[in-house]
Amino acid sequence: MIKSICCIGAGYVGGPTMAIIAQKCPNIKVTVVDLNEERITAWNDKDVHNIPIYEPGLSEVVAEARGRNLFFSTEVDKAIDEAEMIFISVNTPTKTYGVGKGMAADLKYIELCARQIARVSKTNKIVVEKSTLPVRTASAIKDILDHTGNGVKFQILSNPEFLAEGTAVEDLHSPDRVLIGGDSSEDGQIAVQKLVDIYANWVPKDKILTTNVWSSELSKLTANAYLAQRVSSINALSELCEKTGADVNEVARAIGMDSRIGSKFLKASVGFGGSCFQKDILNLVYIAKSYGLNEVADYWEQVIIMNDHQKRRFAKNIISTLYNTVSGKKIAFLGWAFKKDTNDTRESAAIYVADDLLSEQANIAIFDPKVDEKQIQYDLNYLETRTNEANKNGISVFKNPYETCKDAHAIAILTEWDEFKTLDWQNIYNNMLKPAFVFDGRNLLNKKELEKIGFVYQAIGS
Ligand code: NAD
Ligand code: UGA
């Protein structure tokens, strides 16, 4: 029985997954470590509502376990030394330099973790890949551990995480499945069983799937590629619906009722965002290419091409509808996060739509219930399309949706926050310039109600 766990990386995955393990396994000491002091300080904030990641229900879980058997710390070496099992949950972004730039996963943080584990470990350890990694990464980790370690034994497991942001606590409490990949040797299987035993504290045994390491690594990339493909497929059809008079919501409903297709992940939108879909598909494409499988690579790359098109055409439509110019016009953005119920903005469609409109000299007013101005400016500056000063001058960030929309020429809905549905839309209409346009990038609002008020309303795919 494992008594002590360390998790390297206190981000969107490390934080919530370890909080749930600690909640469900009070006899295991769980220490989450990170190099980022600010993040760790926030995880330790006396007021649990100030933890750095917004997820419904997460602060309650942290309140229950923190200080009992859940700890957040910057003392990485100490936590590695004390743990029997070490989860690696660091970021694996797309490479921005060198070979594989813009496609391959950057594994430098993973390698640093492996070297640190090797240097510090004085007892046998089970190392668990929680980060999403290219297939066969475990063999590189093993190589580093075995060649730079102190002669202690390491077992490497792959245990990819399938939680979605915004529903992380729910997904972790009742996962569709838990996947654990391990070596077929006796020691490998003992390690697999130790991790199975941890999850078995709250996950039914038939939902805990064990496979070989390579299947587990590849299944994670594949799951994200399939999910993203569904969004790109419905988004591709949304454009055809707009041309033909079909309504994408009706089409989605009609096909989703076929149990072989299923109803989930068929919401047409301004395009998928988030930290993983794009990076994981690019990684899959890169892996396929590196094996010379060009048709396989092209097949999956099309999911990204379609998504880029969907974001771009949303911005283009705003410009053409507003009489081919948005220069000097106030465009109100409701939402900046990549989906509702999260403060995460990585790869959010809003960033790209804003970027296109700023290039047309629009003034963008933004409101998101969980994202602050500093983050929005960071996201735009990161693209390096124009100077930071120009980004700053082009946007204004508000704390209230009514101020955001006042005197605007148009409203663009970029995130499907529930609270946008119940705004006083009549009041918003009264204070806008006319004609008052709404571009609903999430098909969130009721077309008939908005048109009755007087808005010119455009949704995706109808
Ligand atoms: P994140 O950027 O939120 O968190 C990663 C953390 O690791 C950061 O706080 C960083 O400071 C820390 N870190 C990096 N190198 C370190 C080191 N050497 N020592 C200590 N700390 C270090 O990233 P995330 O969203 O939590 O994603 C982590 C991994 O999980 C990625 O591989 C991602 O693909 C995967 N994943 C993410 C999600 C999701 O919903 N975000 C879901 C499933 C899988
Ligand atoms: C996704 C997967 O759903 C998780 O299983 C996986 O663990 C995770 O990636 C990961 O590896 O990081 P996440 O990106 O957090 O989770 O959120 P999703 O709910 O998948 O949404 C991704 C994007 O697709 C969002 O921008 C969302 O608005 C968009 N989307 C989703 C649509 O446009 N339409 C849909 O029908 C569904």
XYZ file of C-alpha atoms and ligand atoms in Angstrom:
543
model
C 0.000 0.000 0.000
C 1.284 3.401 -1.008
C 1.451 5.855 1.902
C 3.147 8.831 0.341
C 2.661 10.527 -3.027
C 4.380 13.512 -4.598
C 3.046 15.319 -7.654
C 5.338 17.587 -9.646
C 3.271 20.375 -11.199
C 0.467 22.203 -9.375
C -1.468 23.260 -12.465
C -4.915 22.530 -13.890
C -4.252 18.798 -13.731
C -1.869 18.315 -10.800
C -3.907 20.495 -8.411
C -7.381 19.002 -8.908
C -6.287 15.354 -9.407
C -4.193 15.345 -6.248
C -6.894 17.155 -4.260
C -9.325 14.341 -5.136
C -6.801 11.566 -4.376
C -6.155 13.213 -0.989
C -9.887 13.593 -0.342
C -10.645 9.964 -1.191
C -7.537 8.425 0.409
C -7.085 10.123 3.792
C -4.311 7.664 4.701
C -2.057 8.747 1.869
C 0.061 11.862 2.293
C -0.144 13.841 -0.956
C 2.330 16.664 -1.580
C 1.963 18.788 -4.698
C 5.090 20.718 -5.635
C 5.793 23.411 -8.191
C 8.633 25.762 -9.079
C 6.133 28.590 -9.383
C 6.101 30.161 -5.905
C 3.167 32.437 -6.655
C 1.038 29.436 -7.622
C 1.960 27.496 -4.493
C 1.282 30.537 -2.287
C -2.168 30.805 -3.875
C -2.855 27.074 -3.291
C -1.975 27.690 0.367
C -4.057 30.874 0.701
C -6.041 30.855 3.954
C -9.155 31.683 1.983
C -9.735 28.588 -0.175
C -11.619 30.721 -2.672
C -8.291 32.260 -3.678
C -6.761 29.009 -4.973
C -5.237 29.678 -8.409
C -7.605 27.489 -10.432
C -11.291 28.084 -10.693
C -13.282 24.844 -10.891
C -16.775 24.369 -9.491
C -16.508 22.386 -6.226
C -12.718 22.428 -6.043
C -12.308 24.860 -3.160
C -14.558 22.640 -1.015
C -12.378 19.587 -1.730
C -9.222 21.570 -0.955
C -10.780 22.892 2.263
C -11.480 19.317 3.348
C -8.063 17.803 2.641
C -5.519 20.634 2.820
C -3.371 20.467 5.944
C -4.772 16.971 6.738
C -3.082 14.885 4.042
C -2.852 17.373 1.167
C 0.091 19.768 1.041
C 1.343 22.319 -1.477
C 5.024 23.191 -1.463
C 7.972 24.502 -3.472
C 10.370 22.032 -1.846
C 10.568 19.666 -4.796
C 13.592 17.606 -3.663
C 12.162 16.961 -0.220
C 8.810 15.818 -1.609
C 10.483 13.490 -4.140
C 12.686 12.021 -1.446
C 9.750 11.280 0.858
C 7.402 9.797 -1.765
C 6.979 6.190 -2.863
C 5.024 7.246 -5.948
C 5.747 10.389 -7.994
C 3.277 11.816 -10.491
C 4.712 14.027 -13.216
C 2.072 16.592 -14.086
C 4.088 19.369 -15.660
C 3.170 21.200 -18.839
C 4.025 19.731 -22.245
C 3.409 22.650 -24.641
C 4.010 22.679 -28.371
C 7.673 23.328 -29.163
C 8.400 26.926 -30.158
C 11.950 26.336 -31.423
C 14.205 23.916 -33.267
C 13.226 20.591 -34.805
C 9.463 20.021 -34.640
C 8.808 23.735 -33.932
C 5.058 24.433 -33.890
C 4.124 20.724 -33.802
C 6.074 18.415 -31.514
C 5.536 18.411 -27.752
C 8.260 20.221 -25.830
C 9.493 17.630 -23.363
C 12.108 19.765 -21.628
C 10.051 20.065 -18.408
C 9.489 16.301 -18.382
C 13.176 15.623 -18.832
C 14.091 18.059 -16.063
C 11.691 16.239 -13.737
C 13.175 12.860 -14.660
C 16.701 14.112 -13.975
C 15.639 15.622 -10.672
C 13.900 12.411 -9.594
C 16.995 10.415 -10.567
C 19.312 12.730 -8.629
C 17.242 12.877 -5.445
C 15.869 9.334 -5.112
C 17.552 7.126 -2.530
C 14.783 4.492 -2.450
C 12.815 2.658 -5.164
C 10.090 4.792 -6.753
C 7.113 4.396 -9.020
C 7.049 7.270 -11.504
C 3.657 8.026 -13.034
C 3.242 9.983 -16.263
C 0.169 12.123 -15.643
C 1.093 14.734 -18.259
C -0.020 14.053 -21.837
C 2.995 12.689 -23.685
C 3.973 11.409 -27.109
C 3.836 7.651 -27.429
C 7.109 6.041 -26.278
C 8.093 8.866 -23.894
C 8.226 6.370 -21.029
C 11.269 4.750 -22.606
C 13.108 8.107 -22.610
C 12.183 8.710 -18.981
C 13.342 5.222 -18.063
C 16.621 5.778 -19.875
C 17.320 8.943 -17.901
C 16.292 7.431 -14.581
C 18.337 4.261 -15.053
C 21.447 6.018 -16.336
C 21.600 8.989 -13.995
C 20.031 7.507 -10.852
C 21.656 6.273 -7.647
C 21.140 2.613 -8.465
C 17.606 2.518 -7.061
C 14.821 0.840 -9.077
C 12.195 2.802 -10.994
C 8.928 1.645 -12.508
C 7.278 3.932 -15.038
C 3.503 3.973 -15.397
C 1.350 5.927 -17.825
C -1.825 7.275 -16.226
C -3.176 9.978 -18.540
C -5.809 12.356 -17.249
C -9.149 12.728 -19.037
C -10.761 15.466 -16.932
C -12.216 18.451 -18.773
C -11.811 21.890 -17.274
C -14.967 23.349 -15.815
C -16.114 19.872 -14.752
C -12.833 18.619 -13.251
C -14.203 17.699 -9.834
C -17.178 15.845 -11.275
C -14.965 14.085 -13.852
C -12.469 13.044 -11.174
C -15.164 11.842 -8.784
C -16.903 9.743 -11.449
C -14.543 9.147 -14.351
C -15.741 7.267 -17.456
C -12.563 5.263 -17.023
C -9.133 5.417 -15.429
C -6.339 4.255 -17.710
C -3.118 2.781 -16.368
C -0.340 1.547 -18.637
C 2.544 -0.468 -17.240
C 5.348 -2.827 -18.059
C 4.423 -6.493 -18.432
C 7.252 -7.625 -16.102
C 6.401 -8.791 -12.593
C 7.684 -5.549 -11.037
C 5.762 -3.583 -13.655
C 2.523 -5.358 -12.795
C 3.081 -4.853 -9.041
C 3.440 -1.124 -9.706
C 0.263 -1.108 -11.824
C -1.627 -2.823 -9.009
C -0.454 -0.230 -6.470
C -1.933 2.546 -8.602
C -5.109 0.520 -9.245
C -5.507 0.170 -5.466
C -5.396 3.944 -5.022
C -8.144 4.607 -7.581
C -10.173 1.654 -6.315
C -10.869 3.712 -3.191
C -13.600 5.471 -5.158
C -13.652 4.264 -8.780
C -15.520 1.008 -9.596
C -13.020 -1.697 -10.578
C -14.597 -2.261 -14.015
C -13.780 1.335 -14.907
C -10.077 0.925 -14.187
C -8.452 -0.175 -17.402
C -4.900 -1.511 -17.531
C -2.888 -1.694 -20.756
C 0.678 -1.636 -21.940
C 2.473 1.713 -21.613
C 2.403 2.571 -25.321
C -1.335 1.957 -25.695
C -1.978 4.154 -22.692
C 0.191 7.010 -23.984
C -1.336 6.838 -27.460
C -4.922 6.508 -26.165
C -4.671 9.903 -24.521
C -3.674 11.676 -27.739
C -6.291 9.682 -29.625
C -9.101 10.559 -27.202
C -8.398 14.274 -27.601
C -8.076 13.952 -31.375
C -11.474 12.196 -31.590
C -13.185 14.775 -29.386
C -11.702 17.703 -31.299
C -12.594 16.022 -34.581
C -16.256 15.979 -33.549
C -16.184 19.713 -32.896
C -14.455 20.415 -36.215
C -16.917 18.138 -38.012
C -19.980 19.941 -36.685
C -18.303 23.311 -37.244
C -17.602 22.366 -40.866
C -21.300 21.563 -41.264
C -22.264 24.837 -39.573
C -20.871 26.784 -42.508
C -22.820 24.646 -44.951
C -25.972 25.176 -42.857
C -25.553 28.938 -43.131
C -25.491 28.672 -46.926
C -28.367 26.235 -47.308
C -30.945 27.273 -44.738
C -30.406 24.184 -42.610
C -29.980 24.823 -38.865
C -26.919 23.227 -37.291
C -28.645 22.808 -33.916
C -31.384 20.798 -35.598
C -28.862 18.773 -37.585
C -26.845 18.057 -34.408
C -29.981 16.930 -32.595
C -31.054 14.725 -35.467
C -27.715 12.970 -35.860
C -26.968 12.861 -32.120
C -30.052 10.727 -31.492
C -28.398 7.963 -33.478
C -26.898 5.978 -30.628
C -23.904 5.108 -32.788
C -23.107 8.811 -33.132
C -24.217 10.059 -29.701
C -25.282 13.525 -28.622
C -22.186 14.852 -26.841
C -19.602 17.171 -28.383
C -21.875 18.272 -31.213
C -22.172 21.935 -30.230
C -21.199 24.190 -33.098
C -19.084 27.076 -31.850
C -16.624 29.777 -32.737
C -13.997 27.024 -32.554
C -12.479 24.870 -29.865
C -9.867 26.304 -27.540
C -8.046 25.104 -24.460
C -4.536 24.042 -23.712
C -4.732 20.518 -25.089
C -6.762 19.789 -28.234
C -4.558 21.761 -30.599
C -1.262 20.797 -29.010
C -2.162 17.122 -28.761
C -3.368 16.854 -32.360
C -0.285 18.688 -33.613
C 1.754 16.225 -31.612
C -0.131 13.293 -33.147
C 0.453 14.756 -36.616
C 4.141 15.159 -35.855
C 4.468 11.593 -34.599
C 2.700 10.247 -37.721
C 4.993 12.321 -39.950
C 8.079 11.143 -38.115
C 7.106 7.564 -39.027
C 6.589 8.663 -42.659
C 2.796 8.286 -42.395
C 1.896 11.393 -44.374
C -1.737 10.497 -45.109
C -2.345 9.806 -41.421
C -0.756 13.139 -40.547
C -2.805 15.057 -43.142
C -6.025 13.406 -41.976
C -5.651 14.662 -38.408
C -4.155 18.016 -39.358
C -7.406 18.878 -41.110
C -9.107 19.059 -37.677
C -6.825 21.989 -36.800
C -7.165 23.637 -40.208
C -10.959 23.553 -39.856
C -10.759 25.029 -36.355
C -8.531 27.904 -37.481
C -10.969 28.584 -40.302
C -13.925 28.655 -37.905
C -12.302 31.271 -35.642
C -11.228 33.400 -38.595
C -14.580 33.309 -40.360
C -16.356 34.418 -37.168
C -14.212 37.590 -37.088
C -14.638 38.105 -40.847
C -18.395 37.847 -40.526
C -18.440 40.543 -37.831
C -16.447 42.855 -40.084
C -18.521 42.257 -43.217
C -21.833 42.577 -41.351
C -20.734 45.877 -39.797
C -20.585 47.380 -43.291
C -17.029 46.156 -43.954
C -15.413 48.306 -41.325
C -14.957 48.041 -37.574
C -12.351 50.784 -37.383
C -13.027 52.906 -34.289
C -16.161 50.874 -33.465
C -16.788 49.453 -30.010
C -17.263 45.684 -30.119
C -18.289 44.146 -26.787
C -16.932 40.681 -25.971
C -18.899 38.611 -23.484
C -16.487 35.922 -22.345
C -12.767 35.373 -22.740
C -12.169 31.922 -21.157
C -12.001 28.983 -23.595
C -15.201 27.517 -22.104
C -17.509 28.229 -19.179
C -16.712 27.466 -15.528
C -12.959 27.905 -15.879
C -10.545 30.823 -15.578
C -8.264 29.181 -18.158
C -7.801 31.203 -21.352
C -5.153 29.136 -23.132
C -5.849 28.985 -26.885
C -9.275 30.523 -26.315
C -11.040 31.412 -29.571
C -11.652 34.872 -28.069
C -7.940 35.681 -28.338
C -7.855 35.037 -32.077
C -11.125 36.804 -32.810
C -9.904 39.828 -30.831
C -6.588 39.741 -32.655
C -8.302 39.858 -36.072
C -10.602 42.693 -34.994
C -7.731 44.686 -33.466
C -5.929 44.419 -36.799
C -9.004 46.171 -38.260
C -8.657 48.900 -35.599
C -11.730 47.948 -33.569
C -12.044 48.988 -29.917
C -12.776 45.856 -27.946
C -14.585 45.972 -24.605
C -14.350 42.736 -22.649
C -16.152 41.128 -19.742
C -15.481 37.657 -18.371
C -16.645 36.684 -14.867
C -13.377 34.872 -14.038
C -10.662 36.438 -16.189
C -8.863 39.679 -15.326
C -7.310 42.388 -17.496
C -3.727 41.272 -16.831
C -4.453 37.843 -18.296
C -6.242 39.254 -21.345
C -3.325 41.552 -22.109
C -0.884 38.686 -21.627
C -2.854 36.511 -24.078
C -2.852 39.185 -26.781
C 0.784 40.162 -26.258
C 1.790 36.502 -26.523
C 0.688 36.475 -30.187
C 3.167 39.267 -30.979
C 0.908 40.625 -33.757
C 1.429 44.251 -32.641
C 3.132 46.136 -29.810
C 1.956 45.567 -26.243
C 1.098 49.268 -26.150
C -1.183 48.871 -29.193
C -2.938 45.913 -27.570
C -3.417 47.928 -24.393
C -4.910 50.851 -26.299
C -7.192 48.607 -28.345
C -8.985 46.931 -25.435
C -10.865 47.921 -22.313
C -11.789 45.382 -19.671
C -14.898 45.810 -17.525
C -16.198 44.199 -14.353
C -19.811 44.374 -15.440
C -21.516 43.233 -18.668
C -23.805 46.267 -18.931
C -20.893 48.759 -18.935
C -19.147 46.520 -21.459
C -22.029 46.694 -23.933
C -22.921 50.377 -23.429
C -22.623 52.328 -26.699
C -21.303 49.269 -28.512
C -21.997 48.644 -32.194
C -22.038 44.895 -31.671
C -21.769 42.176 -29.043
C -19.808 38.986 -29.634
C -20.450 36.027 -27.325
C -17.226 34.061 -26.987
C -17.817 31.943 -23.870
C -21.034 30.152 -22.910
C -21.201 31.420 -19.285
C -24.683 30.618 -17.920
C -25.061 34.116 -16.495
C -25.109 35.623 -20.006
C -28.426 33.902 -20.670
C -30.194 35.795 -17.895
C -28.841 39.287 -18.526
C -31.369 42.089 -18.931
C -31.110 42.083 -22.721
C -33.707 44.819 -23.129
C -31.582 47.115 -20.981
C -28.478 46.198 -22.989
C -30.319 46.914 -26.249
C -31.515 50.312 -25.036
C -27.950 51.428 -24.378
C -26.362 50.231 -27.631
C -25.895 51.968 -30.955
C -28.446 50.908 -33.578
C -28.710 48.637 -35.414
C -27.595 46.556 -32.441
C -25.862 43.352 -33.534
C -25.284 40.170 -31.546
C -22.845 37.583 -32.937
C -23.420 34.512 -30.838
C -20.302 32.348 -31.114
C -21.799 29.785 -28.728
C -25.421 29.561 -29.877
C -26.244 30.476 -26.295
C -29.121 32.907 -26.608
C -32.676 32.634 -27.854
C -32.867 34.049 -31.368
C -36.598 34.809 -31.259
C -36.359 36.693 -27.945
C -33.436 38.787 -29.100
C -35.018 39.627 -32.422
C -38.226 40.603 -30.636
C -36.245 43.143 -28.599
C -34.814 44.528 -31.837
C -31.348 42.984 -32.052
C -29.906 41.776 -35.337
C -28.928 38.312 -34.143
C -26.533 35.907 -35.861
C -25.674 32.481 -34.515
C -23.253 29.855 -35.779
C -24.746 27.567 -38.388
C -28.217 28.968 -38.881
P -0.146 23.841 -16.162
O 0.731 24.707 -16.969
O -1.411 24.399 -15.574
O 0.686 23.225 -14.931
C 1.958 22.703 -15.029
C 2.767 23.161 -13.810
O 4.011 22.471 -13.804
C 3.101 24.648 -13.810
O 2.572 25.255 -12.639
C 4.642 24.686 -13.824
O 5.189 25.721 -13.030
C 4.984 23.328 -13.240
N 6.324 22.851 -13.577
C 6.916 22.779 -14.794
N 8.134 22.233 -14.701
C 8.340 21.953 -13.391
C 9.409 21.354 -12.665
N 10.526 20.925 -13.266
N 9.287 21.228 -11.327
C 8.154 21.646 -10.693
N 7.109 22.203 -11.340
C 7.199 22.345 -12.664
O -0.490 22.589 -17.075
P -1.760 21.616 -16.974
O -2.914 22.202 -17.705
O -1.948 21.191 -15.557
O -1.252 20.391 -17.841
C -0.276 19.498 -17.356
C -0.251 18.271 -18.239
O -1.513 17.596 -18.157
C -0.049 18.567 -19.720
O 0.733 17.538 -20.273
C -1.452 18.505 -20.295
O -1.445 18.127 -21.656
C -2.081 17.430 -19.456
N -3.537 17.518 -19.341
C -4.152 18.712 -19.109
C -5.524 18.776 -18.950
C -6.227 20.078 -18.697
O -7.439 20.075 -18.680
N -5.539 21.182 -18.498
C -6.281 17.605 -18.972
C -5.628 16.392 -19.200
C -4.258 16.364 -19.370
C -10.456 18.244 -23.188
C -11.065 16.843 -23.096
O -12.495 16.961 -23.110
C -10.615 16.149 -21.824
O -11.118 14.819 -21.800
C -9.086 16.118 -21.795
O -8.627 15.546 -20.594
C -8.561 17.539 -21.897
O -9.044 18.147 -23.121
C -7.074 17.639 -21.950
O -6.390 16.704 -22.314
O -6.643 18.747 -21.619
P -10.949 20.618 -22.108
O -10.069 21.121 -23.189
O -10.678 21.027 -20.719
O -10.954 19.012 -22.107
O -12.472 21.028 -22.426
P -13.556 20.475 -23.476
O -14.841 20.383 -22.778
O -13.095 19.283 -24.186
O -13.656 21.680 -24.508
C -12.613 21.984 -25.405
C -13.060 23.070 -26.363
O -14.013 22.559 -27.293
C -13.730 24.250 -25.692
O -13.311 25.454 -26.288
C -15.185 23.996 -25.935
O -15.945 25.162 -25.908
C -15.154 23.379 -27.312
N -16.336 22.551 -27.616
C -16.585 21.429 -26.906
C -17.185 22.922 -28.640
O -16.969 23.946 -29.308
N -18.273 22.150 -28.916
C -18.544 21.011 -28.210
O -19.566 20.339 -28.526
C -17.680 20.654 -27.179
